Amino acid sequence: IVLKNKYLKELKRYIKLFETPVVIVDGVKKEAPKNLLKERKELLEFLLNWKKAWENSIKDINTYFSFYSKNLITPYGDYEKWKKYKLRITRKKTWIKISLDDIQILKDGRFNLFGYKNIYAISFLQHYRSNNYNSTDRKVLYIVNENGKWKILAEEILLENK
């Protein structure tokens, strides 16, 4: 992407490195505001329930796992390998506390990835604390709807601030 310097200078005050999402599209589709509000409310509720399930994963890890798609894309391998990894690190925890700030939701309906028509990206600042690890990171969850249920297809850390 190329911008003339004068335009970049105008945009500079709105751009934060590693935090400002860049969305490139061929066109924009208008959506009814009530549909957007309904989706946003559902996705925020999903996010808060996922956070709560993660905090309680020491006692009930299967509820936490239920938030993830079986088609999960991770650096640890497929869904089953990721589950083994999560089980291993969760066994070392005695407590987990998470808070979320600066939540942003983007929808991309252009892709047909793994048969999903719409992918939602939920970006937030995550403050993670546990008995053996602390971090504050910019995280993105990629959410899809599978048979009427929201599921996490992938997640990534955009900016690590341990």
PDB file of C-alpha atoms in Angstrom:
ATOM      1  CA  ILE A   1       0.000   0.000   0.000  1.00  0.00           C
ATOM      2  CA  VAL A   2       1.354   3.387  -0.922  1.00  0.00           C
ATOM      3  CA  LEU A   3       0.180   6.738   0.405  1.00  0.00           C
ATOM      4  CA  LYS A   4       1.455  10.170  -0.362  1.00  0.00           C
ATOM      5  CA  ASN A   5       3.320  11.659   2.614  1.00  0.00           C
ATOM      6  CA  LYS A   6       0.715  14.389   3.117  1.00  0.00           C
ATOM      7  CA  TYR A   7      -2.030  11.745   3.565  1.00  0.00           C
ATOM      8  CA  LEU A   8       0.120   9.622   5.844  1.00  0.00           C
ATOM      9  CA  LYS A   9       0.830  12.680   8.021  1.00  0.00           C
ATOM     10  CA  GLU A  10      -2.913  13.301   8.313  1.00  0.00           C
ATOM     11  CA  LEU A  11      -3.537   9.687   9.358  1.00  0.00           C
ATOM     12  CA  LYS A  12      -0.522   9.461  11.688  1.00  0.00           C
ATOM     13  CA  ARG A  13      -2.445  10.534  14.782  1.00  0.00           C
ATOM     14  CA  TYR A  14      -4.880   7.628  14.328  1.00  0.00           C
ATOM     15  CA  ILE A  15      -2.277   4.900  13.781  1.00  0.00           C
ATOM     16  CA  LYS A  16      -0.611   2.951  16.582  1.00  0.00           C
ATOM     17  CA  LEU A  17       2.051   0.482  15.506  1.00  0.00           C
ATOM     18  CA  PHE A  18       0.949  -3.165  16.046  1.00  0.00           C
ATOM     19  CA  GLU A  19      -2.432  -1.986  17.364  1.00  0.00           C
ATOM     20  CA  THR A  20      -4.251  -0.329  14.473  1.00  0.00           C
ATOM     21  CA  PRO A  21      -5.935  -2.890  12.240  1.00  0.00           C
ATOM     22  CA  VAL A  22      -5.561  -2.361   8.512  1.00  0.00           C
ATOM     23  CA  VAL A  23      -8.512  -3.566   6.473  1.00  0.00           C
ATOM     24  CA  ILE A  24      -8.170  -3.817   2.707  1.00  0.00           C
ATOM     25  CA  VAL A  25     -11.328  -4.549   0.763  1.00  0.00           C
ATOM     26  CA  ASP A  26     -12.558  -4.314  -2.812  1.00  0.00           C
ATOM     27  CA  GLY A  27     -15.882  -2.904  -1.665  1.00  0.00           C
ATOM     28  CA  VAL A  28     -18.087  -2.265   1.319  1.00  0.00           C
ATOM     29  CA  LYS A  29     -21.422  -3.934   1.974  1.00  0.00           C
ATOM     30  CA  LYS A  30     -23.937  -2.085   4.100  1.00  0.00           C
ATOM     31  CA  GLU A  31     -25.554  -3.978   6.931  1.00  0.00           C
ATOM     32  CA  ALA A  32     -28.685  -3.048   8.864  1.00  0.00           C
ATOM     33  CA  PRO A  33     -27.680  -1.447  12.201  1.00  0.00           C
ATOM     34  CA  LYS A  34     -29.928  -3.789  14.201  1.00  0.00           C
ATOM     35  CA  ASN A  35     -28.154  -6.826  12.663  1.00  0.00           C
ATOM     36  CA  LEU A  36     -24.749  -5.368  13.544  1.00  0.00           C
ATOM     37  CA  LEU A  37     -25.822  -4.617  17.112  1.00  0.00           C
ATOM     38  CA  LYS A  38     -27.208  -8.142  17.551  1.00  0.00           C
ATOM     39  CA  GLU A  39     -23.987  -9.740  16.262  1.00  0.00           C
ATOM     40  CA  ARG A  40     -21.829  -7.410  18.354  1.00  0.00           C
ATOM     41  CA  LYS A  41     -23.812  -8.246  21.506  1.00  0.00           C
ATOM     42  CA  GLU A  42     -23.542 -11.998  20.821  1.00  0.00           C
ATOM     43  CA  LEU A  43     -19.789 -11.753  20.131  1.00  0.00           C
ATOM     44  CA  LEU A  44     -19.122  -9.688  23.275  1.00  0.00           C
ATOM     45  CA  GLU A  45     -21.092 -12.207  25.330  1.00  0.00           C
ATOM     46  CA  PHE A  46     -19.110 -15.031  23.698  1.00  0.00           C
ATOM     47  CA  LEU A  47     -15.823 -13.242  24.493  1.00  0.00           C
ATOM     48  CA  LEU A  48     -16.718 -12.709  28.150  1.00  0.00           C
ATOM     49  CA  ASN A  49     -17.885 -16.320  28.542  1.00  0.00           C
ATOM     50  CA  TRP A  50     -14.634 -17.536  26.908  1.00  0.00           C
ATOM     51  CA  LYS A  51     -12.628 -15.409  29.378  1.00  0.00           C
ATOM     52  CA  LYS A  52     -14.582 -16.838  32.314  1.00  0.00           C
ATOM     53  CA  ALA A  53     -14.122 -20.408  31.008  1.00  0.00           C
ATOM     54  CA  TRP A  54     -10.370 -19.825  30.658  1.00  0.00           C
ATOM     55  CA  GLU A  55     -10.152 -18.488  34.221  1.00  0.00           C
ATOM     56  CA  ASN A  56     -12.029 -21.606  35.417  1.00  0.00           C
ATOM     57  CA  SER A  57     -10.097 -24.034  33.192  1.00  0.00           C
ATOM     58  CA  ILE A  58      -8.116 -25.334  36.166  1.00  0.00           C
ATOM     59  CA  LYS A  59     -11.335 -26.937  37.444  1.00  0.00           C
ATOM     60  CA  ASP A  60     -13.188 -27.472  34.148  1.00  0.00           C
ATOM     61  CA  ILE A  61     -10.993 -27.394  31.058  1.00  0.00           C
ATOM     62  CA  ASN A  62     -13.604 -29.025  28.800  1.00  0.00           C
ATOM     63  CA  THR A  63     -15.846 -25.949  28.971  1.00  0.00           C
ATOM     64  CA  TYR A  64     -12.852 -23.857  27.872  1.00  0.00           C
ATOM     65  CA  PHE A  65     -12.177 -26.301  25.005  1.00  0.00           C
ATOM     66  CA  SER A  66     -15.816 -26.037  23.893  1.00  0.00           C
ATOM     67  CA  PHE A  67     -15.203 -22.444  22.735  1.00  0.00           C
ATOM     68  CA  TYR A  68     -12.795 -23.652  20.028  1.00  0.00           C
ATOM     69  CA  SER A  69     -13.548 -25.026  16.580  1.00  0.00           C
ATOM     70  CA  LYS A  70     -12.419 -28.568  15.785  1.00  0.00           C
ATOM     71  CA  ASN A  71     -10.871 -26.890  12.689  1.00  0.00           C
ATOM     72  CA  LEU A  72      -8.689 -24.746  14.972  1.00  0.00           C
ATOM     73  CA  ILE A  73      -5.573 -23.307  13.319  1.00  0.00           C
ATOM     74  CA  THR A  74      -2.646 -23.135  15.757  1.00  0.00           C
ATOM     75  CA  PRO A  75       1.150 -23.141  15.743  1.00  0.00           C
ATOM     76  CA  TYR A  76       0.919 -26.284  17.938  1.00  0.00           C
ATOM     77  CA  GLY A  77      -0.721 -28.398  15.245  1.00  0.00           C
ATOM     78  CA  ASP A  78      -4.322 -29.497  14.946  1.00  0.00           C
ATOM     79  CA  TYR A  79      -7.052 -29.192  17.562  1.00  0.00           C
ATOM     80  CA  GLU A  80      -6.050 -32.398  19.409  1.00  0.00           C
ATOM     81  CA  LYS A  81      -2.374 -31.412  19.645  1.00  0.00           C
ATOM     82  CA  TRP A  82      -3.379 -27.953  20.866  1.00  0.00           C
ATOM     83  CA  LYS A  83      -5.603 -29.566  23.553  1.00  0.00           C
ATOM     84  CA  LYS A  84      -2.660 -31.660  24.789  1.00  0.00           C
ATOM     85  CA  TYR A  85      -0.509 -28.532  24.965  1.00  0.00           C
ATOM     86  CA  LYS A  86      -3.197 -26.637  26.913  1.00  0.00           C
ATOM     87  CA  LEU A  87      -3.719 -29.562  29.301  1.00  0.00           C
ATOM     88  CA  ARG A  88       0.018 -29.699  30.005  1.00  0.00           C
ATOM     89  CA  ILE A  89       0.369 -25.994  30.832  1.00  0.00           C
ATOM     90  CA  THR A  90      -2.924 -25.757  32.728  1.00  0.00           C
ATOM     91  CA  ARG A  91      -1.873 -28.544  35.121  1.00  0.00           C
ATOM     92  CA  LYS A  92       0.824 -26.183  36.448  1.00  0.00           C
ATOM     93  CA  LYS A  93      -1.704 -23.455  37.298  1.00  0.00           C
ATOM     94  CA  THR A  94      -3.302 -22.848  40.675  1.00  0.00           C
ATOM     95  CA  TRP A  95      -5.160 -19.727  39.558  1.00  0.00           C
ATOM     96  CA  ILE A  96      -5.779 -17.637  36.411  1.00  0.00           C
ATOM     97  CA  LYS A  97      -7.111 -14.073  36.231  1.00  0.00           C
ATOM     98  CA  ILE A  98      -7.750 -12.239  32.954  1.00  0.00           C
ATOM     99  CA  SER A  99      -9.001  -8.762  32.180  1.00  0.00           C
ATOM    100  CA  LEU A 100      -9.788  -7.363  28.736  1.00  0.00           C
ATOM    101  CA  ASP A 101      -9.597  -3.770  27.499  1.00  0.00           C
ATOM    102  CA  ASP A 102      -9.998  -1.902  24.219  1.00  0.00           C
ATOM    103  CA  ILE A 103     -12.231  -4.515  22.550  1.00  0.00           C
ATOM    104  CA  GLN A 104     -12.707  -4.085  18.792  1.00  0.00           C
ATOM    105  CA  ILE A 105     -14.783  -6.264  16.460  1.00  0.00           C
ATOM    106  CA  LEU A 106     -14.304  -6.513  12.691  1.00  0.00           C
ATOM    107  CA  LYS A 107     -16.303  -8.621  10.260  1.00  0.00           C
ATOM    108  CA  ASP A 108     -14.998  -9.947   6.961  1.00  0.00           C
ATOM    109  CA  GLY A 109     -17.526 -11.651   4.732  1.00  0.00           C
ATOM    110  CA  ARG A 110     -15.280 -11.915   1.660  1.00  0.00           C
ATOM    111  CA  PHE A 111     -13.521 -15.122   2.581  1.00  0.00           C
ATOM    112  CA  ASN A 112     -14.861 -18.618   2.286  1.00  0.00           C
ATOM    113  CA  LEU A 113     -12.245 -20.261   4.476  1.00  0.00           C
ATOM    114  CA  PHE A 114     -12.947 -23.890   5.455  1.00  0.00           C
ATOM    115  CA  GLY A 115     -16.527 -23.305   4.323  1.00  0.00           C
ATOM    116  CA  TYR A 116     -17.093 -20.339   6.682  1.00  0.00           C
ATOM    117  CA  LYS A 117     -18.870 -17.454   5.032  1.00  0.00           C
ATOM    118  CA  ASN A 118     -18.035 -14.789   7.632  1.00  0.00           C
ATOM    119  CA  ILE A 119     -15.031 -14.474   9.882  1.00  0.00           C
ATOM    120  CA  TYR A 120     -15.077 -12.036  12.780  1.00  0.00           C
ATOM    121  CA  ALA A 121     -11.877 -10.687  14.298  1.00  0.00           C
ATOM    122  CA  ILE A 122     -12.107  -9.629  17.931  1.00  0.00           C
ATOM    123  CA  SER A 123      -9.056  -7.638  18.964  1.00  0.00           C
ATOM    124  CA  PHE A 124      -8.380  -6.665  22.582  1.00  0.00           C
ATOM    125  CA  LEU A 125      -5.716  -5.867  25.116  1.00  0.00           C
ATOM    126  CA  GLN A 126      -5.421  -8.937  27.352  1.00  0.00           C
ATOM    127  CA  HIS A 127      -4.010  -8.730  30.884  1.00  0.00           C
ATOM    128  CA  TYR A 128      -3.227 -12.334  31.860  1.00  0.00           C
ATOM    129  CA  ARG A 129      -2.117 -13.240  35.379  1.00  0.00           C
ATOM    130  CA  SER A 130      -1.519 -16.642  36.959  1.00  0.00           C
ATOM    131  CA  ASN A 131       0.597 -18.171  39.683  1.00  0.00           C
ATOM    132  CA  ASN A 132       3.453 -18.818  37.220  1.00  0.00           C
ATOM    133  CA  TYR A 133       3.033 -16.428  34.263  1.00  0.00           C
ATOM    134  CA  ASN A 134       1.993 -12.809  33.658  1.00  0.00           C
ATOM    135  CA  SER A 135       1.598 -10.898  30.407  1.00  0.00           C
ATOM    136  CA  THR A 136      -0.193  -8.027  28.740  1.00  0.00           C
ATOM    137  CA  ASP A 137      -0.724  -8.586  25.030  1.00  0.00           C
ATOM    138  CA  ARG A 138      -2.764  -7.354  22.073  1.00  0.00           C
ATOM    139  CA  LYS A 139      -4.674 -10.503  21.090  1.00  0.00           C
ATOM    140  CA  VAL A 140      -6.972 -11.321  18.185  1.00  0.00           C
ATOM    141  CA  LEU A 141      -9.541 -14.120  18.156  1.00  0.00           C
ATOM    142  CA  TYR A 142     -10.906 -15.173  14.759  1.00  0.00           C
ATOM    143  CA  ILE A 143     -14.492 -16.243  15.325  1.00  0.00           C
ATOM    144  CA  VAL A 144     -16.813 -18.237  13.063  1.00  0.00           C
ATOM    145  CA  ASN A 145     -20.345 -19.496  13.386  1.00  0.00           C
ATOM    146  CA  GLU A 146     -20.614 -23.298  13.335  1.00  0.00           C
ATOM    147  CA  ASN A 147     -24.179 -24.600  13.257  1.00  0.00           C
ATOM    148  CA  GLY A 148     -25.485 -21.570  15.153  1.00  0.00           C
ATOM    149  CA  LYS A 149     -22.669 -21.494  17.742  1.00  0.00           C
ATOM    150  CA  TRP A 150     -19.725 -19.112  17.851  1.00  0.00           C
ATOM    151  CA  LYS A 151     -16.331 -20.853  17.808  1.00  0.00           C
ATOM    152  CA  ILE A 152     -12.711 -19.700  17.795  1.00  0.00           C
ATOM    153  CA  LEU A 153     -11.049 -20.716  14.526  1.00  0.00           C
ATOM    154  CA  ALA A 154      -7.660 -19.140  15.333  1.00  0.00           C
ATOM    155  CA  GLU A 155      -5.998 -16.738  17.722  1.00  0.00           C
ATOM    156  CA  GLU A 156      -2.841 -14.675  17.595  1.00  0.00           C
ATOM    157  CA  ILE A 157      -0.794 -12.289  19.664  1.00  0.00           C
ATOM    158  CA  LEU A 158      -0.061  -9.080  17.765  1.00  0.00           C
ATOM    159  CA  LEU A 159       2.061  -7.381  20.381  1.00  0.00           C
ATOM    160  CA  GLU A 160       3.697  -9.102  23.313  1.00  0.00           C
ATOM    161  CA  ASN A 161       4.455  -7.051  26.430  1.00  0.00           C
ATOM    162  CA  LYS A 162       5.479  -9.590  29.041  1.00  0.00           C
TER     163      LYS A 162
END
